[in-house]
Coordinates of N, CA and C in Angstrom, one line a residue:
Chain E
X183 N 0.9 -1.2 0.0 CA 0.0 0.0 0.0 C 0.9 1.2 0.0
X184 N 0.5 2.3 -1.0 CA 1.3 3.3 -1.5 C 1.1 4.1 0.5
X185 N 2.2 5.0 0.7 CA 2.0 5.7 1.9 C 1.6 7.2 1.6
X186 N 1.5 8.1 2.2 CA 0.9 9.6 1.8 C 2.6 10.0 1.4
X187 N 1.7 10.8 0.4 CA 2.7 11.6 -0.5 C 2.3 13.0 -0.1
X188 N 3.8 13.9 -0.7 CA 3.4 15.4 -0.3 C 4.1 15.6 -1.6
X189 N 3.4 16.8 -2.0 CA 4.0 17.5 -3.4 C 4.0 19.3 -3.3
X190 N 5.1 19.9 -3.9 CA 6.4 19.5 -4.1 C 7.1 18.9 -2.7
X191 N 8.2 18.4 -2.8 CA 9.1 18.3 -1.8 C 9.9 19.6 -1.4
X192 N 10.3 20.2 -1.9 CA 10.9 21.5 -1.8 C 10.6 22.6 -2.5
X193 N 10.6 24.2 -1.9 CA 10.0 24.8 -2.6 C 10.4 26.4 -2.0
X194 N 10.7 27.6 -2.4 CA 11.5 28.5 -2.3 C 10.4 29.4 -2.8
X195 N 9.9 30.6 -1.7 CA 9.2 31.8 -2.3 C 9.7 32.7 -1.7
X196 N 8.8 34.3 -2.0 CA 9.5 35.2 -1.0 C 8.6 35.8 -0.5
X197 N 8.5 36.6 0.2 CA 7.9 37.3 0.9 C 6.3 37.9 0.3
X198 N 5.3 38.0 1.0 CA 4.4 38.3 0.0 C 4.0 37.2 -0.7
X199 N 4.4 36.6 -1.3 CA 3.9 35.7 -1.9 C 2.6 34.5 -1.2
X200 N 2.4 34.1 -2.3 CA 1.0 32.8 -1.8 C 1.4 31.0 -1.9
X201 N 1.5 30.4 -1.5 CA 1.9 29.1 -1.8 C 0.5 27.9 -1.6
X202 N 0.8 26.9 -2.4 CA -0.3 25.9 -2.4 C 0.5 25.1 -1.9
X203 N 0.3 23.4 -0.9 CA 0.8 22.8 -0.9 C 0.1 21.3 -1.2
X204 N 0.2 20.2 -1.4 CA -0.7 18.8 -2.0 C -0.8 17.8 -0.7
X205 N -1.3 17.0 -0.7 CA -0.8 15.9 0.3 C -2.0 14.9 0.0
X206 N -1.6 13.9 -0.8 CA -2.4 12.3 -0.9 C -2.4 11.8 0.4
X207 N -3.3 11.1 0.7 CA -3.4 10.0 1.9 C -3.5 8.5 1.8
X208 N -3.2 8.0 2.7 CA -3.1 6.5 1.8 C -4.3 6.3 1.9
X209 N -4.6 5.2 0.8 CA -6.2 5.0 0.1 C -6.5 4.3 1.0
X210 N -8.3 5.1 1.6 CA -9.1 4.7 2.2 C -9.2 5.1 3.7
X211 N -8.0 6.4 3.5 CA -8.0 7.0 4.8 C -9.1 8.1 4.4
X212 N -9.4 8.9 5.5 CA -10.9 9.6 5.3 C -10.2 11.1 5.8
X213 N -9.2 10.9 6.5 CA -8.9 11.9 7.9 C -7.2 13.0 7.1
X214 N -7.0 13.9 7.1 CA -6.0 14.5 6.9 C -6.1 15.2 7.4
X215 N -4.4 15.7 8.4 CA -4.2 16.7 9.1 C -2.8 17.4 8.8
X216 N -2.8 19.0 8.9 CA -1.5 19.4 8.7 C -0.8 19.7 9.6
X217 N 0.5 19.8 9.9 CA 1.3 20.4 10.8 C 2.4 21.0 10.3
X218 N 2.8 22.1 11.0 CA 4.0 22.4 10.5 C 5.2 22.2 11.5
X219 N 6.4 22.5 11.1 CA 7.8 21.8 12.0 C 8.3 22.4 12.0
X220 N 9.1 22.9 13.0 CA 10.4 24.7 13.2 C 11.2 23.8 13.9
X221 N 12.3 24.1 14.1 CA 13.7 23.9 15.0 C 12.7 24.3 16.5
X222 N 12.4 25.8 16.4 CA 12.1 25.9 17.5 C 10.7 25.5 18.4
X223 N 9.6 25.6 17.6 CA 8.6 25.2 18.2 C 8.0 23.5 17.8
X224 N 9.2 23.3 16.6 CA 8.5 21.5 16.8 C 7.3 21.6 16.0
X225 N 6.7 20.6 16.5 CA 5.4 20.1 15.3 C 4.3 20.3 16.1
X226 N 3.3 21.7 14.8 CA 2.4 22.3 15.9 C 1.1 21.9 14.3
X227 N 0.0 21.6 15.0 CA -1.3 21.2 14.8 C -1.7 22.2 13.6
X228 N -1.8 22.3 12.5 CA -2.1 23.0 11.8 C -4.4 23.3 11.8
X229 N -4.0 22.3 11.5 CA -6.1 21.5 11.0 C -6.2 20.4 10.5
X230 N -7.2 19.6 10.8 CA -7.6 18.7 10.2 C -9.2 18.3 9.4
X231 N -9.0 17.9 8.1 CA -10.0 17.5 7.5 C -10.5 16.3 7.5
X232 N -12.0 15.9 7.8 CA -12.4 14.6 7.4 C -13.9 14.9 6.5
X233 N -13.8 14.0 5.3 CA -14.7 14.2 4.4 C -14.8 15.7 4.4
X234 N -14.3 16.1 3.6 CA -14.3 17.2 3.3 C -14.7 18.5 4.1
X235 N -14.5 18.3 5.2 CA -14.9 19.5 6.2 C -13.5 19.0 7.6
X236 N -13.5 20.7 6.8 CA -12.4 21.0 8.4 C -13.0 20.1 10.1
X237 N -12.3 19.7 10.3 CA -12.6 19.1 11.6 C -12.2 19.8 13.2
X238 N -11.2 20.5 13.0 CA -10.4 20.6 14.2 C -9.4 21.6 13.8
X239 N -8.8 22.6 14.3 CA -8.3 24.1 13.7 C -7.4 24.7 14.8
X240 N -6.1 24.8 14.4 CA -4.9 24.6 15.6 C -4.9 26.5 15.7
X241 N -3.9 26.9 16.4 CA -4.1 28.2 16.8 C -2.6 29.5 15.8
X242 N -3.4 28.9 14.3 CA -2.8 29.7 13.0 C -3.4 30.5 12.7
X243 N -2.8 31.2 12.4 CA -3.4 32.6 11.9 C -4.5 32.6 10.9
X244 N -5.1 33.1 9.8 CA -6.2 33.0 8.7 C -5.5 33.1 7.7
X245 N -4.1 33.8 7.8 CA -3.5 33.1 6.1 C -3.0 31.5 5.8
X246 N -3.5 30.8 7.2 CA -3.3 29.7 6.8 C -4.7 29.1 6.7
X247 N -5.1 28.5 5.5 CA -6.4 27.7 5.4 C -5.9 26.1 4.5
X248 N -7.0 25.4 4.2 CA -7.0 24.1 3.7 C -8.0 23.9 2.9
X249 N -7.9 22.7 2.1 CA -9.6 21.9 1.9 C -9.1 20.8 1.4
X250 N -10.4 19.9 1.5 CA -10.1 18.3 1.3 C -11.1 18.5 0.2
X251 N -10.6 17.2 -1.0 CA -11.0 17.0 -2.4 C -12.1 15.7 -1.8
X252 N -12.8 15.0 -2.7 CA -13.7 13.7 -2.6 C -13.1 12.6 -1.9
X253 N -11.8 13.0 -3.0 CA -10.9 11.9 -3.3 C -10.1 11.8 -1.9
X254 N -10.4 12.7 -0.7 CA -9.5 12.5 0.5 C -8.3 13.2 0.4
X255 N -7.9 13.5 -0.5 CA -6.6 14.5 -0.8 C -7.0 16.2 -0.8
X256 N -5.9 16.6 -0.6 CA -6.2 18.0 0.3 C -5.1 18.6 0.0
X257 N -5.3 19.9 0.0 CA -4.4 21.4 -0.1 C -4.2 22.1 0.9
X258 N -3.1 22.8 1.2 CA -2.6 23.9 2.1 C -2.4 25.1 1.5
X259 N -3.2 26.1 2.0 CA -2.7 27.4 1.6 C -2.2 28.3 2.4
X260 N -1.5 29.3 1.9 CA -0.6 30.3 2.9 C 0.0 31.0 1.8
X261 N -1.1 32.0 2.6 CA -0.8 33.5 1.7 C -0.1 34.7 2.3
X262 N 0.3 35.8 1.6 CA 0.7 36.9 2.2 C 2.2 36.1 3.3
X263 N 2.6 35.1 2.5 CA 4.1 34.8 2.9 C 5.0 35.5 4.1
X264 N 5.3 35.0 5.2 CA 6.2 35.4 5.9 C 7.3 34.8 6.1
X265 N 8.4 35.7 6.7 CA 9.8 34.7 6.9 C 9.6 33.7 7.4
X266 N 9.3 33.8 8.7 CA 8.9 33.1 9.8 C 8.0 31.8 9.2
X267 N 7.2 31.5 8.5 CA 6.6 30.6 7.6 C 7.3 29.6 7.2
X268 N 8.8 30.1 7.0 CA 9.4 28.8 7.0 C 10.0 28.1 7.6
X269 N 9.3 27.3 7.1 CA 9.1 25.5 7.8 C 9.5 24.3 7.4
X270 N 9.2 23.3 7.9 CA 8.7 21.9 7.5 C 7.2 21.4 7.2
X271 N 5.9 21.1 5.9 CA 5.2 21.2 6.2 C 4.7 19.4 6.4
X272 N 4.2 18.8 7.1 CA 3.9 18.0 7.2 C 2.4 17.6 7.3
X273 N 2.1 16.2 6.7 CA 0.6 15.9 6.3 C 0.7 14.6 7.0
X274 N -0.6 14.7 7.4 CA -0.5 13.5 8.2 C -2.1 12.4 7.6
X275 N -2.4 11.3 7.4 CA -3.5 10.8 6.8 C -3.8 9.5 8.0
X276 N -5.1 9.5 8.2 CA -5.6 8.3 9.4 C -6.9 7.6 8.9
X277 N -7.2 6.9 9.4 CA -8.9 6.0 8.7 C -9.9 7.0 8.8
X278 N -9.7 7.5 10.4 CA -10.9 8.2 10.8 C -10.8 9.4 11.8
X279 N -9.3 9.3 11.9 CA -9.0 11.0 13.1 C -9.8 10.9 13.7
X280 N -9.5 11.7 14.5 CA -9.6 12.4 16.0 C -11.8 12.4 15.8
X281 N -12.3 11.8 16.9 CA -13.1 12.0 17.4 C -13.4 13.0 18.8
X282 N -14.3 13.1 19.3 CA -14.8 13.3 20.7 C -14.1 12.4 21.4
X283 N -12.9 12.9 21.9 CA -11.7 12.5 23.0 C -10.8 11.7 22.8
X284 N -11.3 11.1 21.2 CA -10.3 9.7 21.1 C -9.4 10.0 19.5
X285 N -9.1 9.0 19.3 CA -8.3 9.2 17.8 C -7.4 7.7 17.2
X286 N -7.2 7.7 16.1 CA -6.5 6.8 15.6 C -5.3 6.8 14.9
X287 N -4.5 6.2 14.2 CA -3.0 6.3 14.1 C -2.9 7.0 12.7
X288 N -2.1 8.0 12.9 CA -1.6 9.2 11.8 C -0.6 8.2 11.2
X289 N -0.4 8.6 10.1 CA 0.7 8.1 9.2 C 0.8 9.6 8.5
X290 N 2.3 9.7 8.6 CA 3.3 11.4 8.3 C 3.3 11.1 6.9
X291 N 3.4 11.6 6.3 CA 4.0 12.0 4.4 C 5.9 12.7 5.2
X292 N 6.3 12.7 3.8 CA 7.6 13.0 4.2 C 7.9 14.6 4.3
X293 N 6.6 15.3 4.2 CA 6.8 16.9 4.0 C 7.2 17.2 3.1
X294 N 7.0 19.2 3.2 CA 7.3 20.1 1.8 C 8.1 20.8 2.8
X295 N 9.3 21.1 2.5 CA 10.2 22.2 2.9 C 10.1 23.3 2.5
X296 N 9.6 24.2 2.9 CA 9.6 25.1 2.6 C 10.2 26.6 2.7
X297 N 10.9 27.5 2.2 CA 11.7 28.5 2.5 C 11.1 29.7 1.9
X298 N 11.3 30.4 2.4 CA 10.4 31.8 2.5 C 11.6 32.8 2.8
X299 N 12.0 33.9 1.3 CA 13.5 34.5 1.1 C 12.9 36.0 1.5
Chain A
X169 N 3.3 28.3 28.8 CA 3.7 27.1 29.0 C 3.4 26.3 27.4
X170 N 4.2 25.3 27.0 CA 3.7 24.8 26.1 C 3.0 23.0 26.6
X171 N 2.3 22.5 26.0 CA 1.6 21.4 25.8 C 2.5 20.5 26.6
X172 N 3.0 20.0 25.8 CA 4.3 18.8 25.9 C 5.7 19.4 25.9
X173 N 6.0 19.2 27.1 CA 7.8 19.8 27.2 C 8.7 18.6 27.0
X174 N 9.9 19.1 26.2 CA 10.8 17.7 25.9 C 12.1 18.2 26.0
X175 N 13.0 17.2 26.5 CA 13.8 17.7 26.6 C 14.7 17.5 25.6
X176 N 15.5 18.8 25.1 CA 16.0 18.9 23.0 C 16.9 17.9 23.2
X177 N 18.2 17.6 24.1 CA 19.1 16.8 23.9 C 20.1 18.0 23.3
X178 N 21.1 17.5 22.7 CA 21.0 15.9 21.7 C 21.7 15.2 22.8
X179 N 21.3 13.8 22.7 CA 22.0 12.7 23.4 C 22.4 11.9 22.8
X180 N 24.2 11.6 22.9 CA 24.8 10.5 22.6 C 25.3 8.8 23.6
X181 N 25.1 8.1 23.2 CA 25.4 6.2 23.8 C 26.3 5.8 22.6
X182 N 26.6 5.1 24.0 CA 27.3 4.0 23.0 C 26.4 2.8 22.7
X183 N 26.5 1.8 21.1 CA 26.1 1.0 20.8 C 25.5 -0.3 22.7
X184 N 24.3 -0.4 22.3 CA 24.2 -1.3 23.3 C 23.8 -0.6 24.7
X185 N 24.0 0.6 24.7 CA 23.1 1.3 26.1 C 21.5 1.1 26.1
X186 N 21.1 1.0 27.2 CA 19.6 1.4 27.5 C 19.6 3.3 27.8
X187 N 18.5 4.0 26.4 CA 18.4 5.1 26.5 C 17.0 5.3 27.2
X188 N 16.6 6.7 27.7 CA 15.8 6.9 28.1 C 15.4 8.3 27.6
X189 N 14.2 8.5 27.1 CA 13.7 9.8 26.7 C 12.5 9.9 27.2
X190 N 12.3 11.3 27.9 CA 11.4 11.7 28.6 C 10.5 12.8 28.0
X191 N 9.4 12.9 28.9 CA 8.5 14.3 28.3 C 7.5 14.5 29.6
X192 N 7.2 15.8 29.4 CA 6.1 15.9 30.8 C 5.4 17.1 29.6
X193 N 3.9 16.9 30.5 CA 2.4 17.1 29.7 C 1.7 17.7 31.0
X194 N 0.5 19.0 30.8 CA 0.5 19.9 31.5 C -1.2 20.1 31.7
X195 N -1.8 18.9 30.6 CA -3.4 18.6 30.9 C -3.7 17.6 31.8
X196 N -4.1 17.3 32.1 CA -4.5 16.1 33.2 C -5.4 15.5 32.2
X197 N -6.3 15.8 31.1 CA -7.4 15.9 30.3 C -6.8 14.7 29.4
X198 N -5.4 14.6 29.1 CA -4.7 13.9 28.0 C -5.0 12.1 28.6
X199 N -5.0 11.6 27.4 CA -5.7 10.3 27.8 C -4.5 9.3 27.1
X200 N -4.5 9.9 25.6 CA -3.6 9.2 24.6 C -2.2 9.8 24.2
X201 N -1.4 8.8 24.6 CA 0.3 9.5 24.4 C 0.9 8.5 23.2
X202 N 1.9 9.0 22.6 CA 2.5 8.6 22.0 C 4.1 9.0 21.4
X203 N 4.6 7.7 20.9 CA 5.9 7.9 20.3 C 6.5 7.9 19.1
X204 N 7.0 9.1 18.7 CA 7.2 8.6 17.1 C 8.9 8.7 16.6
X205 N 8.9 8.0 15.6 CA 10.8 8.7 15.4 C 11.0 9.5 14.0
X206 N 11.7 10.1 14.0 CA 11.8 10.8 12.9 C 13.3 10.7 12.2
X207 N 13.6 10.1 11.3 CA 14.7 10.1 10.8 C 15.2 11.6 9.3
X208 N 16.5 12.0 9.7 CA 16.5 12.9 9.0 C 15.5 13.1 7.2
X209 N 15.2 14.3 7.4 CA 14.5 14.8 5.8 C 13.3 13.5 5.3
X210 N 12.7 12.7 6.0 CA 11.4 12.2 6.6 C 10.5 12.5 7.4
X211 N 9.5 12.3 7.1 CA 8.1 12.2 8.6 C 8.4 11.4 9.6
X212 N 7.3 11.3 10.9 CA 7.7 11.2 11.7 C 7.1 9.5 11.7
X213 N 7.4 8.6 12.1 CA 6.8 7.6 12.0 C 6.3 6.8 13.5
X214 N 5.5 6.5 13.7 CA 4.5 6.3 15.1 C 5.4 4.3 15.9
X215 N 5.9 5.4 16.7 CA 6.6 3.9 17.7 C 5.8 3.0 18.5
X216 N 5.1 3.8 19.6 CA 4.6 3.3 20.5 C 3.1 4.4 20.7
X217 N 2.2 3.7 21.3 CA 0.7 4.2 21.4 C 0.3 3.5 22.7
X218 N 0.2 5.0 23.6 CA -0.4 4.1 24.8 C -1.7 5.0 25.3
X219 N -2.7 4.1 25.9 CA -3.7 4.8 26.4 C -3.9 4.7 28.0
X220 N -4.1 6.0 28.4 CA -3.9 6.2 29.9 C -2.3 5.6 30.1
X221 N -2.7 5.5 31.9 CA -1.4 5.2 32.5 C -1.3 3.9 32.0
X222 N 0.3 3.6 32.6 CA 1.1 2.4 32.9 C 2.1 2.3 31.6
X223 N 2.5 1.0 31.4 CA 3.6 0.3 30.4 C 3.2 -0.5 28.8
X224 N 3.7 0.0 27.9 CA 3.7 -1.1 26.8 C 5.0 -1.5 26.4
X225 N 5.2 -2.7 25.9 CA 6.3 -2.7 25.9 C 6.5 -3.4 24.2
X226 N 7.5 -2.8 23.0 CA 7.4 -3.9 21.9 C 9.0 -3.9 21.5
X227 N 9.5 -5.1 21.3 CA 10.4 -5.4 21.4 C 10.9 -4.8 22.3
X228 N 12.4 -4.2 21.8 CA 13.5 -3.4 22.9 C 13.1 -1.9 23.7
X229 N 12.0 -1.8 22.9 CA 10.9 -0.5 23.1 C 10.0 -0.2 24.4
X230 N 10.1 0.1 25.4 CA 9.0 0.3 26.4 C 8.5 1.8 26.5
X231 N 7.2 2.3 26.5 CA 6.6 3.1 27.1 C 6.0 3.2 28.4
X232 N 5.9 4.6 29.4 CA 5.9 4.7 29.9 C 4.9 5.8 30.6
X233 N 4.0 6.1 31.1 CA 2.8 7.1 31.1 C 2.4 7.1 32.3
X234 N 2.8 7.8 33.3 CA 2.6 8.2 35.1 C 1.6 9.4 34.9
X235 N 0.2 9.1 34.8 CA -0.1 10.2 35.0 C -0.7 11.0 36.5
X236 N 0.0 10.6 37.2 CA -0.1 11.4 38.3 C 1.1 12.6 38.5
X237 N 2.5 12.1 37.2 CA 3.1 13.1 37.7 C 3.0 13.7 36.3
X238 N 1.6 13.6 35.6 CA 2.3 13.9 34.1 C 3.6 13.8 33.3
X239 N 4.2 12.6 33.6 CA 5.4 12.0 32.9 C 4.7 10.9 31.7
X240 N 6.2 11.0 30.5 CA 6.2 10.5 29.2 C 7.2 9.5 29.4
X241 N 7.9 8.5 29.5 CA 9.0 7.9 29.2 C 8.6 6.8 28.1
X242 N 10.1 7.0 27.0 CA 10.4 5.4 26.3 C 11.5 5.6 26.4
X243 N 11.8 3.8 26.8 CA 12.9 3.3 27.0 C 13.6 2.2 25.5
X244 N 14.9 2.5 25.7 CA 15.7 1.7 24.7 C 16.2 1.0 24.7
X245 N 15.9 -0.4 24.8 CA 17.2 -1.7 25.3 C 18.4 -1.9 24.1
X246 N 19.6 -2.0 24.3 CA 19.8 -2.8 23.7 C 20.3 -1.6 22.2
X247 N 20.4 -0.6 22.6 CA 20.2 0.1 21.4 C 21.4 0.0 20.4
X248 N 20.9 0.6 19.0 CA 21.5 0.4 17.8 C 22.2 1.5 17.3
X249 N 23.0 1.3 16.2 CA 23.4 2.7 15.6 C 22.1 3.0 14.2
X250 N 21.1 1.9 14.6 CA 20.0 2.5 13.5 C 19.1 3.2 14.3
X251 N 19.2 3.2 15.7 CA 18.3 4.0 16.2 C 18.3 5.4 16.5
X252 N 19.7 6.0 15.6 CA 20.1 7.1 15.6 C 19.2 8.0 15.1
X253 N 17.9 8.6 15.5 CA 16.9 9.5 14.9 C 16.5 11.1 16.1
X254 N 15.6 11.6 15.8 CA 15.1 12.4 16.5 C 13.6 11.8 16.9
X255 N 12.9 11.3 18.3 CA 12.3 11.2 19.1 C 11.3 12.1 19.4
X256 N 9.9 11.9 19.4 CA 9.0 13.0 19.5 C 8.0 12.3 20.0
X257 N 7.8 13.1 21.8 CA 6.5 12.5 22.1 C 5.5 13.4 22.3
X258 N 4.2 12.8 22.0 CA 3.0 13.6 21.6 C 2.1 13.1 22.8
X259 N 1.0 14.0 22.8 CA 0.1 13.9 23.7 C -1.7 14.2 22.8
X260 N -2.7 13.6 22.9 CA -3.5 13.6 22.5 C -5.0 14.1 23.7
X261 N -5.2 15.6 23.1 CA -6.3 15.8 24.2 C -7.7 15.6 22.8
X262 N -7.8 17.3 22.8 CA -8.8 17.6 21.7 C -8.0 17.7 19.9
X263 N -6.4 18.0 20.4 CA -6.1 17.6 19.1 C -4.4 17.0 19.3
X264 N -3.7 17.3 18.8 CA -2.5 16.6 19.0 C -1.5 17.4 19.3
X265 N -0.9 17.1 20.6 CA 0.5 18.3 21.1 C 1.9 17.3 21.2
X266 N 2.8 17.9 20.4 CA 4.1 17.3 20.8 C 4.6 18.0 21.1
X267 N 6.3 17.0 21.2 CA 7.2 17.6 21.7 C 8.5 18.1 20.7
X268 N 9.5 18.8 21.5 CA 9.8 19.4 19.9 C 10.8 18.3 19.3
X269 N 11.1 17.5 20.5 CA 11.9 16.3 19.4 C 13.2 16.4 20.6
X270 N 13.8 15.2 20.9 CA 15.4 14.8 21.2 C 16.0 14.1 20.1
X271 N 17.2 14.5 20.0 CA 17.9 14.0 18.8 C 19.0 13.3 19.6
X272 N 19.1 11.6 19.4 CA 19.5 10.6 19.9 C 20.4 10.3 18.8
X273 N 21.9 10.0 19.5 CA 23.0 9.3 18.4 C 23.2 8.2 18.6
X274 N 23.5 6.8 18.4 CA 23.9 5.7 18.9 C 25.5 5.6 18.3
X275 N 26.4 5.5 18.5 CA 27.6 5.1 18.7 C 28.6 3.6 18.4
X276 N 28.3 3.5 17.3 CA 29.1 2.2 17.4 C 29.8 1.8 18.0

């Protein structure tokens, strides 16, 4: 079974600018969640979609948004680019995420690196 | 305060030590912990999953979850120079809190 993929793998913008990011889930997962990764703060909760609706919404600003496709695959967006933005972005795909108190096992994509000039 | 505090490390063994990596968590609310490893320019990949307190243990692998003092531990028997990654333990309330990672060398 293919694992989740992230597209691009690397990717260089500047300031101002807007970026899309991709993330497949392995088939038959329903659940995708994003995180991003800094040196300093580590891997922080971006949001999570299931069937097509945001599920759960970490504490990012509004230039960061998402959406999930039919197909379980999903986009990241992040506009109005800042330095600080750059990260590690990481996707994470599960059967059925996070419920009311409980949750099931994430499986990571290998991330979009992202640099922000 | 953040979620899950961890301690950065980095920590070096030699081949064959029992490691120990720690974390302390700041909800009492947190039910579901977990361990993942991360090997350079990859995702993080899911070690150990424990619910509530006590021990799991797989292979050389043991977890560890005191929640009376809000402590994280996994333990390393036996360790390798493949187990040379960065370590990140997470905590699960309403959504997912980690930690920012120990970066572990093993030593031939």
């Amino acid at each position: 079974k293919a694992g989740v993929t992230q597209t691009p793998r690397y990717l260089i913008k500047t300031r101002g600018q807007q970026v899309t990011l991709s993330c497949s889930p392995i088939s038959g997962h329903r659940s995708v969640s994003w995180y991003q990764q800094t040196p300093g703060q580590g891997l922080q909760f971006l949001f999570e979609y299931f069937s097509e609706t945001q599920r759960n919404k970490g504490n990012f600003p509004g230039r960061f948004s998402g959406r999930q496709f039919s197909n379980s695959r999903s986009e990241m967006n992040v506009s109005t680019l800042e330095l600080g933005d750059s990260a590690l972005y990481l996707c994470a795909s599960s059967l059925l995420g996070t419920g009311t108190g409980s949750t099931d096992t994430q499986y990571f994509g290998p991330g979009t690196r992202l640099t922000v000039l | 305060q953040k979620e899950v505090e961890q301690d950065p490390g980095p920590l070096s063994v030699p081949e064959g030590a029992i490691v120990s990596l720690n974390c302390t968590y700041s909800n009492s609310a947190f039910q579901y912990f977990m361990w993942y490893r991360q090997y350079s320019r990859k995702g993080p990949e899911l070690l150990m999953y424990t619910y509530s307190s006590g021990n799991k243990e797989d292979g050389r692998f043991t977890a560890q979850v005191d929640k009376s003092s809000k402590y994280i531990s996994l333990f390393i028997r036996d360790s390798q120079p493949s187990d040379s990654a960065t370590y990140l333990c997470a905590a699960f309330g309403n959504q997912f809190y980690f930690g920012t990672g120990t970066s572990l060398t093993v030593i031939p």
